[in-house]
XYZ file of C-alpha atoms in Angstrom:
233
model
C 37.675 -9.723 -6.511
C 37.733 -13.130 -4.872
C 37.557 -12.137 -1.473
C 34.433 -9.784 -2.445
C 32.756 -12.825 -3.939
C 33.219 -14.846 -0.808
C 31.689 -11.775 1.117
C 28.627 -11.779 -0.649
C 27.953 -8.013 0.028
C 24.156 -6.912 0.203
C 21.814 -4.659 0.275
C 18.639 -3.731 1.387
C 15.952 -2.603 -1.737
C 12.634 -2.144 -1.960
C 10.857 -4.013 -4.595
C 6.993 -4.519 -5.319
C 5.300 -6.737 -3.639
C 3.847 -9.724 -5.896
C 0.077 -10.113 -6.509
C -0.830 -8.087 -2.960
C -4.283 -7.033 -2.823
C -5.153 -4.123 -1.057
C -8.845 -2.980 -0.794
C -10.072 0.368 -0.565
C -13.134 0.799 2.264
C -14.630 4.406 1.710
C -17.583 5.902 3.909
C -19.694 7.316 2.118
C -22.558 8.204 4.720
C -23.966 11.604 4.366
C -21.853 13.391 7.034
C -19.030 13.385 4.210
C -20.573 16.245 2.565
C -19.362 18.583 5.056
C -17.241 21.168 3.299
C -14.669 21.376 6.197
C -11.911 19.502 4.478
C -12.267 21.583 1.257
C -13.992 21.712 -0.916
C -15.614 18.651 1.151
C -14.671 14.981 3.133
C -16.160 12.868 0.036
C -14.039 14.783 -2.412
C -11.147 15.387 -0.931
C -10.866 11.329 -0.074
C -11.846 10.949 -3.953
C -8.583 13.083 -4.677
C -6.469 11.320 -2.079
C -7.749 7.701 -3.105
C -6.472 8.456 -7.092
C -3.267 9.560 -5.953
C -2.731 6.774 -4.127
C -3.914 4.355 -6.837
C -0.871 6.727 -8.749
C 1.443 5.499 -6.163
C 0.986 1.654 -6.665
C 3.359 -0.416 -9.179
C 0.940 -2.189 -11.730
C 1.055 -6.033 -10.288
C -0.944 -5.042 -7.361
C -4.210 -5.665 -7.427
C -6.874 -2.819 -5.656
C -10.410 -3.186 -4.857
C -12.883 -1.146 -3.756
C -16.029 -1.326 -0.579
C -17.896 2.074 -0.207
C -20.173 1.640 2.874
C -22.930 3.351 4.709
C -25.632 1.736 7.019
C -24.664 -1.290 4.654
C -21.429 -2.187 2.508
C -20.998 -2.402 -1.502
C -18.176 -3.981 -3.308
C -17.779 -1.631 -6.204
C -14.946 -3.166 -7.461
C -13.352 -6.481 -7.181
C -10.034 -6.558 -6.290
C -7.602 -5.959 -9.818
C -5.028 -4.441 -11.403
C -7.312 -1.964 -14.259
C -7.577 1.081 -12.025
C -9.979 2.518 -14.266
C -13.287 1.194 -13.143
C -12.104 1.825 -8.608
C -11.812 5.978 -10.464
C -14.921 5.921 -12.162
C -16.754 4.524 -8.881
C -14.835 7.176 -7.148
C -15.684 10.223 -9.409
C -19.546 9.918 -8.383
C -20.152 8.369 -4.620
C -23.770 8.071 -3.770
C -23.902 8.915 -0.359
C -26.494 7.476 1.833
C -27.430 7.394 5.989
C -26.250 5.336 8.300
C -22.304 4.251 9.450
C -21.595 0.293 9.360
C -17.903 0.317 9.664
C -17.458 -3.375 10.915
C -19.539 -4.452 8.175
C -17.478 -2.682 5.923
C -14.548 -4.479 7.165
C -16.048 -7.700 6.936
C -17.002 -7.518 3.492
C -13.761 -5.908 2.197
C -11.950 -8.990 3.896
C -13.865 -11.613 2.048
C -13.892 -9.626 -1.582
C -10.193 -9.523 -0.427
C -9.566 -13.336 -0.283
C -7.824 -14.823 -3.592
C -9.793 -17.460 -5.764
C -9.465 -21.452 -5.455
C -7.441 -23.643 -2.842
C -6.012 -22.206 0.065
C -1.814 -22.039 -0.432
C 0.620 -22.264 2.136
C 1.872 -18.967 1.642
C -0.981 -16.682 0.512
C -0.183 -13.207 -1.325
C -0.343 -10.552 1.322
C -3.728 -8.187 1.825
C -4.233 -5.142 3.452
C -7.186 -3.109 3.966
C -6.814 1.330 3.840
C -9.980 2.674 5.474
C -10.931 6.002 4.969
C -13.798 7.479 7.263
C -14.936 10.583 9.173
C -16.623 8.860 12.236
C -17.354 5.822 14.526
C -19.609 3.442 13.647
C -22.976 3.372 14.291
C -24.599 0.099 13.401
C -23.220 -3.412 12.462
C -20.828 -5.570 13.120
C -18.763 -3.959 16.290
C -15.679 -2.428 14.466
C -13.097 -4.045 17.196
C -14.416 -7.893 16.268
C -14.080 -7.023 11.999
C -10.476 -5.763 13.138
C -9.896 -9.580 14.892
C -11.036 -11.234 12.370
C -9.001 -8.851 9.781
C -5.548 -9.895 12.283
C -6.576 -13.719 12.050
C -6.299 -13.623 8.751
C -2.806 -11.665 8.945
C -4.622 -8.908 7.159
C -3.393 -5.179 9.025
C -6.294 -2.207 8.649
C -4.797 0.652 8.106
C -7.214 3.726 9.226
C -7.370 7.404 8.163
C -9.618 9.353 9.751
C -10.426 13.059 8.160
C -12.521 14.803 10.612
C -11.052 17.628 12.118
C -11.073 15.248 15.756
C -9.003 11.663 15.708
C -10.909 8.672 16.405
C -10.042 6.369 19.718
C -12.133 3.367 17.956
C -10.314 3.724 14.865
C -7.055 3.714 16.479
C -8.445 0.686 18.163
C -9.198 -0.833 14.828
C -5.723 0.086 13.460
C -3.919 -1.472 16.937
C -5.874 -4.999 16.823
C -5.494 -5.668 12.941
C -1.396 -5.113 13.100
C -2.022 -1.735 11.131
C -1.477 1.700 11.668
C -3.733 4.939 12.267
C -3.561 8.487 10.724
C -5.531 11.599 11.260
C -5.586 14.347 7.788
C -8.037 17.012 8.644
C -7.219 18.564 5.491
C -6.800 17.703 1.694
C -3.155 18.408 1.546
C -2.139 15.969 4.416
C -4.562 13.477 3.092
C -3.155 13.184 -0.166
C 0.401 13.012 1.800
C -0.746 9.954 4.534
C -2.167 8.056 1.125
C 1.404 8.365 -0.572
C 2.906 6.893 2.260
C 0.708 4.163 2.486
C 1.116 3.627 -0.930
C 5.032 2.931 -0.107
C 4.688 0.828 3.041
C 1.461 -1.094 1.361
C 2.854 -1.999 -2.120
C 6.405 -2.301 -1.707
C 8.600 -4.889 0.325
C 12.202 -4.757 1.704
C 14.395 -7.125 0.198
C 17.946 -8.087 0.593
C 20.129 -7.971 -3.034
C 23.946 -9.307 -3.166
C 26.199 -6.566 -4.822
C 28.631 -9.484 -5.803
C 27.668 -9.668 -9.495
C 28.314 -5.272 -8.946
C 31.078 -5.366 -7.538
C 32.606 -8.424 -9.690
C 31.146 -6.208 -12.672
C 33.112 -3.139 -11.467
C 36.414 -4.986 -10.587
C 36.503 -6.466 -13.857
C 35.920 -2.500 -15.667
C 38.888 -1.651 -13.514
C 41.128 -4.734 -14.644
C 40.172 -4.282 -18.562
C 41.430 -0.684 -17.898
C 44.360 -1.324 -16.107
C 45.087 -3.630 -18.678
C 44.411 -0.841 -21.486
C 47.000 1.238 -19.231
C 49.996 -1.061 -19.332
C 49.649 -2.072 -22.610
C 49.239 1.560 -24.127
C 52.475 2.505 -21.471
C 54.603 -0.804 -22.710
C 53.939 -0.064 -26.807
C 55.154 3.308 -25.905
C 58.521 2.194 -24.589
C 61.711 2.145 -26.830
């Protein structure tokens, strides 16, 4: 038991991350009404974005940009998921693509209240789109300014083609990129993202387990030879 105290065992665990902030950036230009991710783009990343708001643990707080030739913060960045749903359940969709700006704005709704701290909780942006931009703030300078303030974009793109400036966008913010030309796979990259975005590696010392489990096995061995010495003549 000593020696396994002076080891200090560990392990790695994954634990949820403390008061992270992760915004939701949704394009909601007209081209997502095309039925070819069933039964059509806006719905099916409605249905993906609610199952990843299922996958989060409850400290983190979510917010929520939908964007078309401009941005709108529907939703501050919080921990009630009911009002990011409801905004979700009926998208107005409108012309126009202005996925820098979209960025932009989702960055600053993202930035926590009062004094800046040394260590600030961590952000992430999950942008969900079906195109490149086509007006605004160049997509490649919001995804600079996202790394500069240590903030990764992570990019899902669910038109039937990948996007090379969305990849871009994903490389140059520290994120990563993911195509889901259809509901199913959708639903499955925003599950994963769900993992990687809310939860953090951590290392845990076993010593208190395995002290715990020595000391089970010592009150039973104990039991033992006192049970086997009453028994003796």
């Amino acid at each position: 038991v000593l020696l396994l105290a002076l080891a200090r065992p560990e392990a790695t665990a994954q634990v949820p991350r403390e008061q992270a902030t992760i915004m939701l950036v949704v394009d909601t230009s007209g081209s997502m009404r095309n039925p070819d991710v069933p039964p059509s783009r806006i719905e099916a990343a409605s249905e993906a974005a609610n199952a990843f708001l299922d996958q989060l643990p409850d400290p983190v707080r979510v917010g929520l940009v939908t964007f078309a030739a401009t941005p709108a913060v529907e939703t501050v960045p919080t921990t009630d998921r009911t009002p990011i749903r409801t905004a979700l359940a009926a998208p107005q969709l409108r012309g126009g693509t202005a996925i820098g700006d979209a960025l932009v704005r989702a960055l600053q709704a993202s930035r926590p209240p009062g004094p800046e701290t040394e260590e600030p909780p961590p952000r992430a942006i999950l942008l969900l789109t079906d195109g490149g931009s086509a007006s605004g703030i160049p997509p490649l300078a919001a995804a600079q300014q996202a790394r500069e303030e240590d903030v990764p974009v992570y990019t899902v793109t669910i038109a039937p083609q990948p996007s090379a400036e969305l990849e871009q966008v994903a490389e140059v913010s520290g994120g990563q990129a993911f195509a889901a030309p259809t509901g199913e796979q959708l639903t499955s990259v925003y599950r994963d993202l769900g993992s990687r975005l809310a939860y953090v590696e951590e290392k845990r010392e076993l010593t208190s387990w395995f002290m715990g489990g020595a000391a089970v096995f010592l009150l039973l061995g104990a039991a033992a030879s006192i049970a086997w010495f009453l028994r003796l003549p």
